[in-house]
Short mmCIF file of C-alpha atoms and ligand atoms in Angstrom, two decimals:
data_model
loop_
_atom_site.label_atom_id
_atom_site.label_comp_id
_atom_site.label_asym_id
_atom_site.label_seq_id
_atom_site.Cartn_x
_atom_site.Cartn_y
_atom_site.Cartn_z
CA UNK A 1 -6.55 -6.41 120.69
CA UNK A 2 -3.04 -7.19 120.30
CA UNK A 3 -0.90 -4.30 120.97
CA UNK A 4 2.64 -3.53 120.76
CA UNK A 5 4.31 -0.59 122.54
CA UNK A 6 8.25 0.53 121.50
CA UNK A 7 9.05 -3.28 121.07
CA UNK A 8 12.22 -3.98 119.79
CA UNK A 9 14.38 -7.03 118.87
CA UNK A 10 18.04 -7.49 118.85
CA UNK A 11 19.42 -11.26 118.22
CA UNK A 12 22.52 -12.61 120.09
CA UNK A 13 24.47 -11.64 116.65
CA UNK A 14 23.28 -7.95 116.77
CA UNK A 15 20.81 -8.09 114.07
CA UNK A 16 17.75 -5.73 114.80
CA UNK A 17 14.83 -7.69 113.87
CA UNK A 18 12.35 -5.49 115.29
CA UNK A 19 13.06 -1.54 115.91
CA UNK A 20 10.75 0.40 118.19
CA UNK A 21 7.27 -0.88 116.72
CA UNK A 22 4.26 0.24 117.96
CA UNK A 23 1.30 -0.92 116.58
CA UNK A 24 -2.29 -1.78 117.32
CA UNK A 25 -4.52 -5.07 115.90
CA UNK A 26 -8.08 -4.45 116.94
CA UNK A 27 -10.66 -7.43 118.12
CA UNK A 28 -12.62 -8.84 115.16
CA UNK A 29 -10.29 -7.62 112.57
CA UNK A 30 -7.64 -8.73 110.26
CA UNK A 31 -4.13 -6.89 110.81
CA UNK A 32 -1.65 -7.53 108.05
CA UNK A 33 1.79 -7.04 108.50
CA UNK A 34 3.58 -6.85 104.54
CA UNK A 35 7.24 -6.49 103.77
CA UNK A 36 10.26 -7.73 101.89
CA UNK A 37 11.75 -10.90 103.21
CA UNK A 38 13.72 -10.32 106.23
CA UNK A 39 11.75 -6.98 107.48
CA UNK A 40 11.07 -8.21 110.82
CA UNK A 41 7.63 -10.10 110.40
CA UNK A 42 8.02 -13.82 111.62
CA UNK A 43 10.00 -11.83 114.44
CA UNK A 44 6.97 -9.51 115.38
CA UNK A 45 4.45 -12.71 114.91
CA UNK A 46 6.84 -15.17 117.40
CA UNK A 47 6.94 -12.37 119.94
CA UNK A 48 3.37 -12.57 120.50
CA UNK A 49 2.96 -15.90 121.55
CA UNK A 50 6.71 -15.63 123.22
CA UNK A 51 8.18 -18.02 121.12
CA UNK A 52 10.58 -15.44 120.93
CA UNK A 53 11.19 -13.10 123.87
CA UNK A 54 11.39 -9.30 122.84
CA UNK A 55 14.95 -7.48 124.22
CA UNK A 56 12.38 -4.58 125.55
CA UNK A 57 9.46 -2.94 125.39
CA UNK A 58 6.10 -4.64 126.01
CA UNK A 59 3.15 -6.46 124.20
CA UNK A 60 -0.53 -6.83 125.56
CA UNK A 61 -3.37 -8.98 124.89
CA UNK A 62 -6.66 -7.82 125.47
CA UNK A 63 -5.20 -5.24 127.97
CA UNK A 64 -3.10 -7.92 129.75
CA UNK A 65 0.73 -8.03 129.44
CA UNK A 66 1.70 -11.34 127.61
CA UNK A 67 4.55 -12.19 129.79
CA UNK A 68 2.29 -12.37 132.56
CA UNK A 69 0.11 -15.47 130.76
CA UNK A 70 1.48 -18.65 131.39
CA UNK A 71 2.44 -20.54 128.19
CA UNK A 72 0.18 -23.19 128.26
CA UNK A 73 -2.69 -20.38 128.70
CA UNK A 74 -1.11 -18.59 125.93
CA UNK A 75 -1.37 -21.59 123.63
CA UNK A 76 -5.30 -22.10 123.94
CA UNK A 77 -5.61 -18.38 123.12
CA UNK A 78 -3.98 -17.85 120.24
CA UNK A 79 -4.33 -19.83 117.37
CA UNK A 80 -0.83 -20.02 115.10
CA UNK A 81 -0.78 -21.11 111.36
CA UNK A 82 2.27 -21.62 109.83
CA UNK A 83 3.54 -21.86 106.01
CA UNK A 84 3.17 -25.39 104.64
CA UNK A 85 0.62 -25.91 107.73
CA UNK A 86 3.03 -27.61 109.89
CA UNK A 87 0.78 -30.79 110.32
CA UNK A 88 2.54 -33.61 112.47
CA UNK A 89 2.81 -36.35 109.65
CA UNK A 90 2.22 -39.36 111.48
CA UNK A 91 -1.42 -37.89 112.68
CA UNK A 92 -4.63 -38.43 110.73
CA UNK A 93 -6.31 -34.99 109.45
CA UNK A 94 -8.47 -35.47 112.30
CA UNK A 95 -6.37 -35.97 114.90
CA UNK A 96 -4.07 -33.04 113.70
CA UNK A 97 -7.52 -30.90 114.14
CA UNK A 98 -8.24 -32.40 117.62
CA UNK A 99 -4.78 -32.01 119.31
CA UNK A 100 -5.23 -28.76 121.31
CA UNK A 101 -8.77 -30.01 122.10
CA UNK A 102 -7.61 -32.95 123.42
CA UNK A 103 -5.05 -31.39 125.35
CA UNK A 104 -7.62 -28.71 127.00
CA UNK A 105 -9.56 -32.21 127.99
CA UNK A 106 -12.17 -31.78 125.83
CA UNK A 107 -13.94 -35.63 125.13
CA UNK A 108 -13.10 -37.60 122.54
CA UNK A 109 -16.80 -37.59 120.78
CA UNK A 110 -17.04 -34.03 121.40
CA UNK A 111 -13.76 -32.96 120.04
CA UNK A 112 -14.03 -34.90 116.80
CA UNK A 113 -17.80 -33.70 115.71
CA UNK A 114 -16.56 -30.26 115.83
CA UNK A 115 -13.31 -31.43 113.92
CA UNK A 116 -15.57 -32.45 111.31
CA UNK A 117 -17.53 -29.26 111.21
CA UNK A 118 -14.37 -27.35 111.03
CA UNK A 119 -13.51 -29.77 108.15
CA UNK A 120 -16.87 -29.03 106.21
CA UNK A 121 -15.82 -25.43 107.31
CA UNK A 122 -12.60 -24.76 105.60
CA UNK A 123 -14.06 -26.81 102.32
CA UNK A 124 -12.80 -30.64 102.64
CA UNK A 125 -15.37 -33.31 102.74
CA UNK A 126 -15.47 -36.14 105.40
CA UNK A 127 -13.54 -38.43 103.57
CA UNK A 128 -10.15 -36.44 104.06
CA UNK A 129 -10.64 -37.39 107.80
CA UNK A 130 -8.61 -40.39 107.83
CA UNK A 131 -5.99 -39.32 105.04
CA UNK A 132 -2.46 -38.56 106.68
CA UNK A 133 -0.80 -34.92 105.84
CA UNK A 134 1.35 -36.38 102.72
CA UNK A 135 -1.78 -37.93 101.37
CA UNK A 136 -3.02 -33.98 100.60
CA UNK A 137 -2.10 -31.44 98.15
CA UNK A 138 -0.38 -28.02 99.55
CA UNK A 139 -3.78 -26.34 99.65
CA UNK A 140 -5.35 -29.15 101.34
CA UNK A 141 -2.93 -29.36 104.09
CA UNK A 142 -3.20 -25.50 104.36
CA UNK A 143 -6.99 -26.02 104.52
CA UNK A 144 -6.24 -28.18 107.43
CA UNK A 145 -3.61 -25.91 109.12
CA UNK A 146 -6.33 -23.39 109.67
CA UNK A 147 -8.88 -25.97 110.67
CA UNK A 148 -6.40 -26.98 113.15
CA UNK A 149 -5.67 -23.65 114.33
CA UNK A 150 -9.67 -22.68 114.69
CA UNK A 151 -9.91 -26.23 116.37
CA UNK A 152 -9.13 -24.57 119.90
CA UNK A 153 -11.70 -21.64 119.36
CA UNK A 154 -9.12 -18.87 120.31
CA UNK A 155 -9.89 -15.58 120.37
CA UNK A 156 -6.93 -14.71 118.55
CA UNK A 157 -4.60 -16.16 115.68
CA UNK A 158 -1.24 -15.86 114.05
CA UNK A 159 -0.67 -16.51 110.41
CA UNK A 160 2.63 -16.50 109.27
CA UNK A 161 2.27 -16.56 104.98
CA UNK A 162 -0.78 -19.14 105.58
CA UNK A 163 -1.11 -19.11 101.93
CA UNK A 164 1.99 -18.39 100.59
CA UNK A 165 3.19 -22.48 99.79
CA UNK A 166 0.18 -22.79 97.13
CA UNK A 167 -0.02 -21.57 93.85
CA UNK A 168 -1.99 -18.38 92.61
CA UNK A 169 -5.21 -19.80 91.80
CA UNK A 170 -5.60 -21.96 94.79
CA UNK A 171 -4.24 -18.85 97.23
CA UNK A 172 -7.06 -17.02 95.93
CA UNK A 173 -9.62 -19.37 96.59
CA UNK A 174 -8.16 -19.68 100.22
CA UNK A 175 -8.29 -16.23 100.64
CA UNK A 176 -12.24 -15.87 99.68
CA UNK A 177 -13.02 -18.73 101.53
CA UNK A 178 -10.85 -17.25 104.62
CA UNK A 179 -12.58 -14.15 104.23
CA UNK A 180 -16.03 -15.74 104.61
CA UNK A 181 -15.27 -17.84 107.73
CA UNK A 182 -13.49 -14.57 109.55
CA UNK A 183 -17.03 -13.01 108.80
CA UNK A 184 -18.58 -15.43 111.15
CA UNK A 185 -15.52 -15.90 113.68
CA UNK A 186 -14.87 -12.08 114.03
CA UNK A 187 -11.18 -13.58 115.27
CA UNK A 188 -8.54 -10.86 116.12
CA UNK A 189 -5.93 -11.74 113.33
CA UNK A 190 -2.23 -10.87 113.16
CA UNK A 191 -1.55 -11.99 109.92
CA UNK A 192 2.17 -11.85 107.77
CA UNK A 193 2.70 -11.71 104.36
CA UNK A 194 5.50 -10.68 101.69
CA UNK A 195 2.70 -10.64 98.95
CA UNK A 196 1.41 -6.77 99.02
CA UNK A 197 -2.03 -8.29 96.98
CA UNK A 198 -2.75 -10.48 99.20
CA UNK A 199 -2.07 -7.85 102.21
CA UNK A 200 -4.37 -5.53 100.42
CA UNK A 201 -7.12 -8.18 100.00
CA UNK A 202 -7.43 -10.01 102.97
CA UNK A 203 -6.58 -6.68 105.69
CA UNK A 204 -8.72 -4.49 107.64
CA UNK A 205 -5.74 -3.06 108.77
CA UNK A 206 -2.23 -3.19 106.97
CA UNK A 207 1.08 -2.39 108.45
CA UNK A 208 3.99 -1.79 106.01
CA UNK A 209 7.44 -2.80 107.67
CA UNK A 210 10.72 -2.25 105.87
CA UNK A 211 14.35 -3.21 106.15
CA UNK A 212 15.17 -3.40 110.17
CA UNK A 213 11.80 -3.81 111.47
CA UNK A 214 10.94 -0.25 110.95
CA UNK A 215 7.16 0.55 110.19
CA UNK A 216 6.83 2.50 107.03
CA UNK A 217 3.12 3.18 107.03
CA UNK A 218 -0.09 2.00 109.00
CA UNK A 219 -3.30 2.16 107.88
CA UNK A 220 -6.61 0.68 106.06
CA UNK A 221 -6.07 -0.60 102.19
CA UNK A 222 -7.64 1.95 101.08
CA UNK A 223 -5.58 4.90 102.98
CA UNK A 224 -2.33 3.10 101.76
CA UNK A 225 -3.11 3.08 97.97
CA UNK A 226 -4.38 6.51 98.37
CA UNK A 227 -1.54 8.31 100.51
CA UNK A 228 1.90 6.19 100.40
CA UNK A 229 3.59 7.53 103.09
CA UNK A 230 6.99 7.96 101.34
CA UNK A 231 8.63 6.47 98.51
CA UNK A 232 9.87 2.90 99.76
CA UNK A 233 5.42 2.12 100.18
CA UNK A 234 4.76 3.51 96.80
CA UNK A 235 7.28 0.91 95.16
CA UNK A 236 6.13 -1.66 96.97
CA UNK A 237 2.44 -0.99 96.20
CA UNK A 238 4.41 -1.07 92.49
CA UNK A 239 2.90 -0.56 89.29
CA UNK A 240 -0.81 -1.66 90.01
CA UNK A 241 -1.97 0.74 92.94
CA UNK A 242 -4.21 2.53 90.71
CA UNK A 243 -5.82 -0.87 89.57
CA UNK A 244 -6.47 -1.83 93.44
CA UNK A 245 -7.39 1.71 94.52
CA UNK A 246 -10.42 1.49 91.79
CA UNK A 247 -11.74 -1.57 93.93
CA UNK A 248 -12.29 1.11 97.22
CA UNK A 249 -14.05 3.97 94.96
CA UNK A 250 -17.80 3.38 94.58
CA UNK A 251 -19.36 3.98 91.47
CA UNK A 252 -21.32 7.05 91.07
CA UNK A 253 -22.41 9.15 88.18
CA UNK A 254 -21.38 6.82 85.63
CA UNK A 255 -22.97 7.31 82.05
CA UNK A 256 -25.39 4.39 81.49
CA UNK A 257 -27.07 3.07 78.22
CA UNK A 258 -30.54 1.42 77.70
CA UNK A 259 -29.36 -1.46 76.14
CA UNK A 260 -32.54 -3.63 75.04
CA UNK A 261 -33.01 -6.54 76.54
CA UNK A 262 -34.60 -9.98 75.81
CA UNK A 263 -35.97 -12.80 78.26
CA UNK A 264 -34.80 -16.14 78.67
CA UNK A 265 -37.33 -18.79 77.68
CA UNK A 266 -39.17 -16.19 75.12
CA UNK A 267 -38.84 -15.58 71.35
CA UNK A 268 -35.90 -13.60 70.53
CA UNK A 269 -37.37 -10.07 68.83
CA UNK A 270 -36.82 -8.93 65.52
CA UNK A 271 -34.10 -6.48 65.97
CA UNK A 272 -30.52 -4.49 64.37
CA UNK A 273 -29.08 -4.87 67.56
CA UNK A 274 -25.67 -6.93 67.58
CA UNK A 275 -25.85 -7.46 71.00
CA UNK A 276 -28.65 -7.49 73.73
CA UNK A 277 -28.81 -8.07 77.59
CA UNK A 278 -30.44 -11.21 78.25
CA UNK A 279 -32.45 -11.45 81.38
CA UNK A 280 -34.65 -13.93 83.37
CA UNK A 281 -38.29 -14.11 83.92
CA UNK A 282 -37.47 -11.69 87.14
CA UNK A 283 -35.62 -9.45 85.12
CA UNK A 284 -32.15 -10.16 86.76
CA UNK A 285 -29.57 -9.80 83.84
CA UNK A 286 -27.54 -13.04 83.29
CA UNK A 287 -24.88 -12.27 80.30
CA UNK A 288 -25.12 -11.14 76.79
CA UNK A 289 -26.73 -12.53 73.51
CA UNK A 290 -26.41 -11.96 69.88
CA UNK A 291 -30.10 -12.06 68.75
CA UNK A 292 -29.18 -12.22 65.19
CA UNK A 293 -30.04 -15.80 63.77
CA UNK A 294 -31.78 -17.26 66.56
CA UNK A 295 -35.70 -18.82 66.22
CA UNK A 296 -37.43 -19.99 68.30
CA UNK A 297 -37.21 -19.27 72.43
CA UNK A 298 -33.71 -17.79 73.81
CA UNK A 299 -32.08 -20.61 75.97
CA UNK A 300 -29.49 -20.20 78.87
CA UNK A 301 -27.11 -22.18 76.09
CA UNK A 302 -27.56 -19.01 73.82
CA UNK A 303 -26.09 -16.61 76.34
CA UNK A 304 -22.56 -15.31 77.14
CA UNK A 305 -22.71 -15.11 80.79
CA UNK A 306 -21.81 -12.14 82.27
CA UNK A 307 -22.12 -11.20 85.78
CA UNK A 308 -23.94 -7.76 86.35
CA UNK A 309 -22.07 -4.92 88.62
CA UNK A 310 -24.02 -3.53 91.26
CA UNK A 311 -25.13 0.45 90.89
CA UNK A 312 -25.23 0.22 94.64
CA UNK A 313 -22.64 -1.74 95.96
CA UNK A 314 -20.09 -2.49 93.08
CA UNK A 315 -16.75 -0.73 92.51
CA UNK A 316 -14.94 0.98 89.43
CA UNK A 317 -12.81 -2.42 89.55
CA UNK A 318 -15.18 -4.75 89.09
CA UNK A 319 -16.67 -2.37 86.24
CA UNK A 320 -13.45 -2.24 84.51
CA UNK A 321 -13.11 -6.21 84.57
CA UNK A 322 -16.69 -6.82 83.40
CA UNK A 323 -16.52 -4.15 80.97
CA UNK A 324 -13.54 -5.64 79.71
CA UNK A 325 -14.89 -9.12 79.40
CA UNK A 326 -18.27 -7.71 77.92
CA UNK A 327 -18.49 -7.47 74.00
CA UNK A 328 -17.79 -4.32 72.22
CA UNK A 329 -16.38 -2.77 76.04
CA UNK A 330 -19.56 -3.03 77.59
CA UNK A 331 -20.61 -3.59 81.18
CA UNK A 332 -24.10 -4.70 82.44
CA UNK A 333 -25.19 -3.15 86.17
CA UNK A 334 -27.79 -3.93 88.17
CA UNK A 335 -30.31 -2.12 90.73
CA UNK A 336 -30.24 -2.39 94.38
CA UNK A 337 -33.02 -6.12 94.02
CA UNK A 338 -30.55 -7.40 91.21
CA UNK A 339 -32.61 -6.49 88.27
CA UNK A 340 -31.51 -5.08 85.13
CA UNK A 341 -30.47 -1.15 85.35
CA UNK A 342 -28.44 -0.34 81.99
CA UNK A 343 -24.99 -0.93 80.48
CA UNK A 344 -21.91 1.28 80.49
CA UNK A 345 -18.77 1.79 77.91
CA UNK A 346 -15.65 1.05 78.78
CA UNK A 347 -14.81 4.65 77.74
CA UNK A 348 -16.82 6.20 80.33
CA UNK A 349 -16.13 3.86 82.98
CA UNK A 350 -12.29 4.85 82.60
CA UNK A 351 -13.67 8.43 82.49
CA UNK A 352 -15.20 8.42 85.78
CA UNK A 353 -12.34 5.93 87.18
CA UNK A 354 -9.82 8.69 86.85
CA UNK A 355 -12.39 11.37 87.78
CA UNK A 356 -13.02 8.95 91.35
CA UNK A 357 -8.88 8.65 91.74
CA UNK A 358 -8.10 12.51 91.01
CA UNK A 359 -11.10 13.71 93.80
CA UNK A 360 -9.80 11.15 96.00
CA UNK A 361 -5.90 12.46 95.84
CA UNK A 362 -7.42 16.32 95.74
CA UNK A 363 -8.15 15.31 99.25
CA UNK A 364 -4.67 15.21 100.96
P1 ADP B 401 10.75 -11.88 107.79
O1 ADP B 401 9.72 -13.05 108.09
O2 ADP B 401 10.38 -10.56 107.53
O3 ADP B 401 11.56 -12.33 106.53
P2 ADP B 401 12.40 -12.09 109.96
O4 ADP B 401 11.84 -11.81 110.91
O5 ADP B 401 12.94 -13.61 109.70
O6 ADP B 401 12.06 -11.67 108.64
O7 ADP B 401 13.79 -11.94 110.42
C1 ADP B 401 14.16 -10.70 110.64
C2 ADP B 401 16.24 -10.15 110.47
O8 ADP B 401 16.38 -10.62 111.55
C3 ADP B 401 16.74 -10.95 109.12
O9 ADP B 401 17.54 -10.02 108.82
C4 ADP B 401 16.79 -12.34 109.69
O10 ADP B 401 17.92 -12.98 108.79
C5 ADP B 401 17.15 -12.29 111.10
N1 ADP B 401 17.12 -13.42 111.88
C6 ADP B 401 15.92 -13.66 111.87
N2 ADP B 401 15.68 -14.99 113.36
C7 ADP B 401 17.37 -14.87 113.91
C8 ADP B 401 18.33 -15.19 114.69
N3 ADP B 401 17.33 -16.39 115.37
N4 ADP B 401 19.42 -15.19 114.68
C9 ADP B 401 20.09 -14.17 114.26
N5 ADP B 401 19.31 -13.15 113.40
C10 ADP B 401 18.07 -13.59 113.17
MG1 MG B 402 8.88 -14.62 107.42
#
């Protein structure tokens, strides 16, 4: 756990970058500091590993005051990932990753073997090990930056806009892969971003900061979306607030239809239906088929693939996306065991979503 108690940072020119910050980044979770440029996010992060000293207040790591930990110990316990990765330009990818393990005195073969594993973990194969940073794309450099921070196996990770320098599609990929890695590693992470979508996607807890380093709100993504503390937070969440909030609403009580199914590798039935749900031999939906005009067994080439939304684990955002993508505004739903459950019309998705959000607001 990282704990800030009444931390203030006033720079020499009297700029107050962080103002009386008290917050906790719980063990094994991702805490995201989010806010507009200049609101003190980087300053807050750099005070944790003492690249910047607070003007007043205290920061502790696992209950230990950070000023009592020596700087070398500090570097080993806290991984630091920055925008543009900050790799050493004259070192290969592998040597970049091994930098801290070498400092710690880990034997070369051991350090290099672990570095290879980490490279695979962040989605880069062996062929990248011998390259130099300039021979990699921005997204690949970012992956190496994450691998380097993980190499020392630190319990804490500080990440300053780690995915901001890459295009939106690569950013989404990196975010998903990072979430997968975190499930296993369960590091205590304090991450900074100016991107509210990224904060909502990655954060277990979100700290919204405003100008002058003042906390606007602290809470889970669902809490912040459902109940923004003030106009600043509401404006910062922007117009997509309702849509985001839907991803925290489990599906229940939505009206389902018994759209008929057909099975891959079996002949298409004679039917008046314009669209049917195709399933595999085990009854699991794979997508939509237009049975008219098909002759012989149905093949996967006849299917417009669509992912089914889980009745038990799905949320209204997935359901809305699936209905928007499905023919005639219909989404396919699956039971807990993956078998076909039924389809849902977009009108019913919208009705149920509005009900769910209204019920959430009414609880305030
Ligand atoms: P963010 O990361 O949220 O964009 P920063 O923590 O970098 O914000 O900066 C917060 C405020 O402190 C800004 O107004 C910035 O101009 C100012 N600031 C940052 N570093 C210094 C410095 N070394 N000296 C004076 N002011 C600084
Ligand atoms: Mg910054």
